[in-house]
Coordinates of N, CA and C in Angstrom, one line a residue:
M1 N 0.9 -1.0 0.0 CA 0.0 0.0 0.0 C 0.9 1.4 -0.1
T2 N 0.6 2.2 -0.9 CA 1.3 3.6 -1.1 C 0.6 4.6 -0.5
V3 N 1.2 5.4 0.4 CA 0.6 6.5 1.3 C 0.9 7.8 0.6
L4 N -0.1 8.7 0.7 CA 0.4 10.1 0.4 C 0.8 10.8 1.7
L5 N 1.7 11.4 1.8 CA 2.1 12.1 2.7 C 1.5 13.6 2.9
D6 N 0.7 13.9 3.5 CA 0.1 15.1 3.6 C 1.2 16.1 3.8
T7 N 0.7 17.7 3.6 CA 1.8 18.5 3.9 C 2.1 18.7 5.1
N8 N 0.9 18.7 6.1 CA 1.0 18.7 7.8 C 2.2 17.7 8.2
V9 N 2.3 16.6 7.8 CA 3.2 15.6 7.8 C 4.5 16.0 7.7
L10 N 4.9 16.7 6.6 CA 6.2 17.3 6.3 C 6.5 18.5 7.2
I11 N 5.6 19.4 7.4 CA 5.9 20.5 8.2 C 6.3 19.9 9.6
H12 N 5.6 19.0 10.2 CA 5.9 18.5 11.5 C 7.4 17.9 11.4
A13 N 7.6 17.2 10.4 CA 9.1 16.6 10.4 C 10.0 17.4 10.3
A14 N 9.8 18.8 9.8 CA 10.9 20.0 9.6 C 10.9 20.7 10.9
N15 N 10.0 20.7 11.7 CA 9.8 21.6 12.9 C 10.1 20.9 14.2
A16 N 11.3 21.0 14.5 CA 11.8 20.1 15.9 C 10.9 20.6 17.2
A17 N 10.2 21.6 17.0 CA 9.4 22.6 18.2 C 7.9 21.6 18.3
S18 N 7.8 20.8 17.3 CA 6.4 20.2 17.0 C 6.3 19.1 18.1
P19 N 5.1 18.9 18.8 CA 5.0 17.8 19.7 C 4.9 16.5 19.0
V20 N 5.0 16.3 17.6 CA 5.0 15.1 17.0 C 6.0 14.9 16.2
Y21 N 7.1 15.9 16.4 CA 8.4 15.9 15.3 C 8.9 14.6 15.3
A22 N 9.2 13.8 16.4 CA 10.0 12.4 16.4 C 9.2 11.6 15.3
L23 N 7.9 11.4 15.5 CA 7.0 10.4 14.7 C 7.2 10.8 13.1
A24 N 6.9 12.2 13.2 CA 6.8 13.0 11.7 C 8.1 12.5 11.1
R25 N 9.3 13.0 11.6 CA 10.5 12.5 11.2 C 10.8 11.3 10.9
Q26 N 10.3 10.3 11.6 CA 10.2 8.7 11.4 C 9.7 8.5 10.2
L27 N 8.6 8.8 9.9 CA 7.7 8.7 8.8 C 8.5 9.2 7.4
R28 N 9.1 10.6 7.7 CA 9.6 11.1 6.6 C 11.0 10.2 6.2
D29 N 11.5 10.0 7.3 CA 12.8 9.0 6.9 C 12.6 7.6 6.1
Q30 N 11.5 7.2 6.8 CA 11.1 5.8 6.0 C 10.7 6.1 4.8
A31 N 9.9 7.1 4.6 CA 9.6 7.5 3.2 C 10.7 7.6 2.2
V32 N 11.7 8.4 2.5 CA 12.8 8.9 1.9 C 13.8 7.6 1.6
A33 N 13.8 6.7 2.4 CA 14.6 5.3 2.4 C 13.9 4.4 1.7
G34 N 12.6 4.6 1.5 CA 11.8 3.3 0.9 C 11.4 2.2 1.6
T35 N 11.2 2.3 3.1 CA 11.0 1.5 3.9 C 9.3 1.6 4.2
L36 N 9.0 2.7 3.8 CA 7.5 3.2 4.1 C 7.2 3.7 2.4
Q37 N 6.4 2.8 1.7 CA 6.0 3.0 0.4 C 5.0 4.3 0.6
A38 N 5.9 5.6 -0.1 CA 5.1 6.7 0.2 C 5.3 7.6 -1.3
C39 N 4.5 8.7 -1.2 CA 4.3 9.7 -2.1 C 3.8 10.9 -1.7
L40 N 4.0 12.0 -2.6 CA 3.7 13.3 -2.3 C 3.3 13.9 -3.8
S41 N 2.9 15.1 -3.6 CA 2.5 16.0 -5.0 C 3.2 17.1 -5.0
P42 N 3.5 17.8 -6.3 CA 4.3 19.0 -6.3 C 3.3 20.2 -5.0
Q43 N 2.0 19.9 -5.3 CA 1.3 20.6 -4.2 C 1.7 20.8 -3.0
N44 N 1.8 19.5 -2.2 CA 2.5 19.3 -0.9 C 4.0 19.8 -0.8
L45 N 4.9 20.1 -1.7 CA 6.0 20.5 -1.7 C 5.9 21.9 -1.5
W46 N 5.0 22.7 -2.4 CA 5.0 24.1 -2.5 C 4.2 24.6 -1.2
E47 N 3.1 23.9 -1.0 CA 2.5 24.3 0.4 C 3.5 24.3 1.7
F48 N 4.2 23.3 1.6 CA 5.2 22.9 2.6 C 6.2 24.0 2.8
Y49 N 6.6 24.4 1.8 CA 7.9 25.6 1.6 C 7.0 26.9 1.9
A50 N 6.0 27.4 1.6 CA 5.3 28.4 1.9 C 5.1 28.5 3.5
V51 N 4.6 27.4 4.2 CA 4.4 27.5 5.5 C 5.5 27.3 6.3
V52 N 6.6 26.3 5.9 CA 7.9 26.5 6.9 C 8.9 27.8 6.9
T53 N 8.5 28.5 5.7 CA 9.5 29.8 5.6 C 8.7 30.9 6.1
N54 N 7.2 30.9 6.7 CA 6.6 32.1 7.3 C 6.7 31.9 8.6
P55 N 7.2 33.1 9.0 CA 7.4 32.8 10.8 C 6.3 33.3 11.4
K56 N 5.0 33.5 10.7 CA 3.7 33.7 11.2 C 3.0 32.2 11.1
R57 N 3.4 31.4 10.6 CA 2.9 29.9 10.7 C 3.6 29.0 11.3
I58 N 5.2 29.2 11.7 CA 6.0 28.2 12.1 C 7.0 28.8 12.9
H59 N 7.3 28.4 14.2 CA 8.2 29.1 14.7 C 9.3 28.0 15.4
P60 N 10.6 28.1 15.1 CA 11.3 29.2 14.4 C 10.9 28.7 12.8
A61 N 10.8 29.8 12.1 CA 10.7 29.4 10.4 C 12.3 29.0 10.1
L62 N 12.0 28.2 8.7 CA 13.2 27.8 8.2 C 13.7 29.1 7.1
S63 N 14.9 28.9 6.9 CA 15.5 30.0 5.9 C 14.9 29.5 4.7
A64 N 14.9 30.2 3.5 CA 14.6 29.7 2.1 C 15.5 28.7 1.9
Q65 N 16.8 28.8 2.3 CA 17.7 27.7 1.8 C 17.5 26.3 2.3
E66 N 17.2 26.4 3.8 CA 16.9 25.3 4.7 C 15.4 24.6 4.0
A67 N 14.5 25.4 3.6 CA 13.4 24.7 3.1 C 13.4 24.3 1.6
L68 N 14.4 24.9 0.9 CA 14.6 24.3 -0.4 C 15.6 23.0 -0.6
H69 N 16.5 23.2 0.8 CA 17.0 21.7 0.8 C 16.2 20.5 1.0
E70 N 15.2 20.7 1.8 CA 14.1 19.8 2.2 C 13.3 19.4 1.0
V71 N 12.7 20.3 0.3 CA 11.9 20.1 -1.0 C 12.8 19.3 -1.9
S72 N 14.1 19.8 -1.9 CA 15.1 18.8 -3.0 C 15.1 17.6 -2.4
L73 N 15.3 17.1 -1.2 CA 15.5 16.1 -0.6 C 14.2 15.1 -1.2
Y74 N 13.0 15.7 -0.9 CA 11.8 15.0 -1.5 C 11.8 14.7 -2.8
M75 N 12.2 15.5 -3.6 CA 12.0 15.5 -5.0 C 13.4 14.6 -5.7
Q76 N 14.2 14.6 -4.7 CA 15.5 13.5 -5.4 C 15.5 11.9 -4.8
A77 N 14.7 12.0 -3.6 CA 14.6 10.4 -3.0 C 14.1 9.6 -4.0
P78 N 14.8 8.5 -4.4 CA 14.6 7.6 -5.3 C 13.5 6.8 -4.9
H79 N 13.0 6.5 -3.8 CA 12.0 5.7 -3.4 C 10.7 6.4 -3.0
L80 N 10.8 7.6 -3.3 CA 9.6 8.7 -2.8 C 9.0 9.1 -4.1
R81 N 7.6 8.4 -4.5 CA 7.1 9.0 -5.6 C 6.5 10.7 -5.5
V82 N 6.8 11.1 -6.5 CA 6.0 12.7 -6.8 C 5.1 12.5 -7.8
L83 N 3.9 12.6 -7.3 CA 2.5 12.5 -8.2 C 2.5 13.6 -9.0
V84 N 2.8 13.7 -10.1 CA 2.4 14.9 -10.9 C 1.0 15.0 -11.5
P85 N 0.2 16.0 -11.4 CA -1.3 15.8 -11.8 C -1.2 15.4 -13.4
Q86 N -2.2 14.6 -13.7 CA -2.3 14.3 -15.2 C -3.4 15.1 -15.8
P87 N -3.5 15.0 -17.0 CA -4.6 15.9 -17.8 C -5.7 15.4 -17.1
S88 N -5.8 14.0 -16.9 CA -7.2 13.5 -16.0 C -7.8 14.0 -14.8
S89 N -6.5 14.5 -14.2 CA -7.0 14.9 -12.9 C -7.8 16.1 -12.7
H90 N -7.8 17.2 -14.0 CA -8.5 18.1 -13.9 C -10.0 17.7 -14.2
Q91 N -10.4 16.8 -14.7 CA -11.6 16.2 -15.1 C -12.4 15.4 -13.6
R92 N -11.2 14.7 -13.3 CA -11.7 14.0 -12.0 C -11.8 15.0 -10.8
A93 N -11.2 16.0 -10.6 CA -11.5 17.1 -9.7 C -12.9 17.5 -10.0
L94 N -13.2 18.0 -11.1 CA -14.5 18.3 -11.4 C -15.3 17.3 -11.1
T95 N -15.3 16.1 -11.5 CA -16.3 15.1 -10.9 C -16.4 15.3 -9.5
L96 N -15.4 15.2 -8.8 CA -15.3 15.0 -7.3 C -15.8 16.6 -6.7
L97 N -15.7 17.7 -7.3 CA -16.4 18.8 -6.7 C -18.0 18.7 -7.0
R98 N -18.4 18.0 -8.1 CA -20.1 17.9 -8.1 C -20.2 16.9 -7.0
R99 N -19.7 15.8 -6.7 CA -19.9 14.8 -5.9 C -20.1 15.3 -4.3
H100 N -18.7 16.1 -4.2 CA -18.6 16.4 -2.7 C -18.2 18.0 -2.8
P101 N -19.3 19.0 -2.9 CA -19.0 20.3 -3.3 C -18.4 21.0 -1.9
V102 N -17.4 21.7 -2.2 CA -16.7 22.5 -1.2 C -16.2 23.9 -1.7
T103 N -16.1 24.7 -0.7 CA -15.9 26.2 -1.2 C -14.4 26.5 -0.8
G104 N -13.8 27.6 -1.0 CA -12.6 28.2 -0.6 C -11.6 27.2 -0.8
K105 N -10.5 27.5 0.2 CA -9.3 26.6 0.2 C -9.5 25.1 -0.1
G106 N -10.7 24.5 0.2 CA -11.0 23.0 0.3 C -10.9 22.6 -1.2
V107 N -10.9 23.3 -2.3 CA -10.6 23.2 -3.6 C -9.4 22.4 -3.8
F108 N -8.4 22.9 -3.0 CA -7.1 22.2 -3.2 C -7.1 20.6 -2.6
D109 N -8.0 20.5 -1.6 CA -7.8 19.2 -0.9 C -8.7 18.2 -2.3
V110 N -9.5 18.7 -2.8 CA -10.2 18.1 -4.1 C -9.1 17.8 -5.0
Y111 N -8.2 18.8 -5.5 CA -7.3 18.3 -6.4 C -6.2 17.4 -6.1
L112 N -5.8 17.6 -4.8 CA -4.9 16.3 -4.5 C -5.5 15.3 -4.3
V113 N -6.8 15.1 -3.9 CA -7.5 13.5 -4.1 C -7.7 13.2 -5.5
A114 N -7.9 13.9 -6.2 CA -8.1 13.9 -7.8 C -6.7 13.4 -8.1
T115 N -5.5 13.9 -7.9 CA -4.1 13.4 -8.1 C -4.0 12.1 -7.7
M116 N -4.3 11.8 -6.4 CA -4.0 10.5 -6.0 C -4.6 9.5 -6.4
L117 N -5.9 9.7 -6.7 CA -6.9 8.6 -7.6 C -6.4 8.3 -9.0
D118 N -5.7 9.2 -9.5 CA -5.4 9.1 -10.9 C -3.9 8.4 -10.9
H119 N -3.3 8.2 -9.8 CA -2.0 7.5 -9.8 C -2.2 6.1 -8.9
G120 N -3.6 6.0 -8.6 CA -3.7 4.5 -8.0 C -3.6 4.6 -6.6
V121 N -3.3 5.9 -6.0 CA -3.1 6.0 -4.3 C -4.5 6.3 -3.8
S122 N -4.7 5.4 -2.6 CA -6.1 5.5 -2.1 C -6.0 5.8 -0.8
T123 N -4.7 6.1 -0.1 CA -4.6 6.6 1.1 C -3.9 7.6 1.5
I124 N -4.2 8.2 2.7 CA -3.5 9.5 2.8 C -3.1 9.6 4.3
Y125 N -2.1 10.0 4.7 CA -1.7 10.2 6.3 C -1.7 11.8 6.3
T126 N -2.4 12.3 7.1 CA -2.9 13.5 7.3 C -3.4 13.9 8.7
E127 N -3.2 15.0 9.2 CA -3.8 15.6 10.5 C -5.2 15.9 10.2
N128 N -5.3 16.3 9.1 CA -6.4 17.1 8.6 C -7.7 16.2 8.2
V129 N -7.9 15.0 9.2 CA -8.9 14.0 8.9 C -10.3 14.6 8.4
Q130 N -10.9 15.6 9.3 CA -12.2 16.1 8.8 C -12.1 16.6 7.5
D131 N -11.1 17.2 6.7 CA -11.0 17.7 5.4 C -11.0 16.9 4.4
F132 N -10.5 15.6 4.6 CA -10.5 14.4 3.6 C -11.5 13.4 4.0
R133 N -12.3 13.4 5.0 CA -13.2 12.1 5.3 C -14.5 12.2 4.5
R134 N -14.5 13.3 3.8 CA -15.7 13.8 2.9 C -15.5 12.8 1.9
Y135 N -14.3 12.3 1.3 CA -14.2 11.6 0.3 C -13.9 10.1 0.4
P136 N -15.1 9.3 0.3 CA -15.1 7.7 0.7 C -14.4 7.1 -0.6
E137 N -13.8 7.6 -1.4 CA -12.9 7.2 -2.4 C -11.5 7.1 -2.1
I138 N -11.0 7.6 -0.9 CA -9.9 7.4 -0.3 C -10.0 6.9 1.4
E139 N -9.0 6.4 1.9 CA -8.7 6.1 3.3 C -8.0 7.1 3.8
V140 N -8.5 7.7 5.0 CA -7.7 8.6 5.8 C -7.2 8.2 7.1
I141 N -5.9 8.4 7.3 CA -5.3 8.2 8.5 C -4.6 9.1 9.2
N142 N -4.7 9.4 10.5 CA -3.8 10.3 11.0 C -3.0 9.8 11.7
P143 N -1.7 9.8 11.3 CA -0.5 8.8 11.7 C 0.1 9.5 13.2
F144 N -0.7 10.6 13.7 CA -0.3 11.1 15.1 C -1.4 10.9 16.2
A145 N -2.4 9.9 15.7 CA -3.4 9.7 16.5 C -3.0 8.7 17.7
I146 N -3.6 9.0 19.0 CA -3.3 7.9 20.1 C -4.4 7.2 20.1
S147 N -5.7 7.6 19.7 CA -6.8 6.8 19.7 C -6.8 5.9 18.5
T148 N -7.4 4.6 18.5 CA -7.7 3.7 17.7 C -9.4 3.8 17.1
K149 N -10.0 4.8 17.4 CA -11.3 5.0 17.0 C -11.3 5.2 15.5
P150 N -12.1 4.4 14.8 CA -12.1 4.5 13.1 C -12.1 6.0 12.8
S151 N -12.4 7.3 13.3 CA -12.4 8.3 12.8 C -11.0 9.0 13.0
S152 N -10.2 8.3 13.7 CA -8.9 8.8 13.7 C -7.6 7.8 14.0
R153 N -7.8 6.9 13.0 CA -7.0 5.4 13.2 C -5.8 5.9 13.3
S154 N -4.9 5.0 13.9 CA -3.4 5.2 14.2 C -2.8 4.6 12.9
A155 N -1.6 5.3 12.6 CA -0.8 4.4 11.3 C -0.3 3.3 11.8
P156 N 0.0 2.2 10.9 CA 0.7 1.0 11.5 C 2.1 1.1 11.8

């Protein structure tokens, strides 16, 4: 099973002040090494860069050089797939929007789900469980959850 690492997992892995830093870093390292079959999208990488370099969003913020190093690490990791949206991802996103109407920034989650599905990926590791629960097409797992309730399953 291949999982998509959502942006928040990447952010926690780069932020030593995060309460889930150690686990996020472990997931990140496993993904880069190939012991966790994982992927991400360019959208995740640019969201990551935008957040970790913004001192209003993360403290301490990374420098542009540090953030670029992290992005490059992900892009160059031989075992970590970067899922580039396909021409069919646009149509799939429209179909998903008709099925699961969202507004505002929720549209970016729709596009991420469309990209995942076009690449045969149906599982996402994210803290934003509620944002992705509306899509029965995918399995949503919070890898930082302590509880094993179905709504916030722990990662294996």
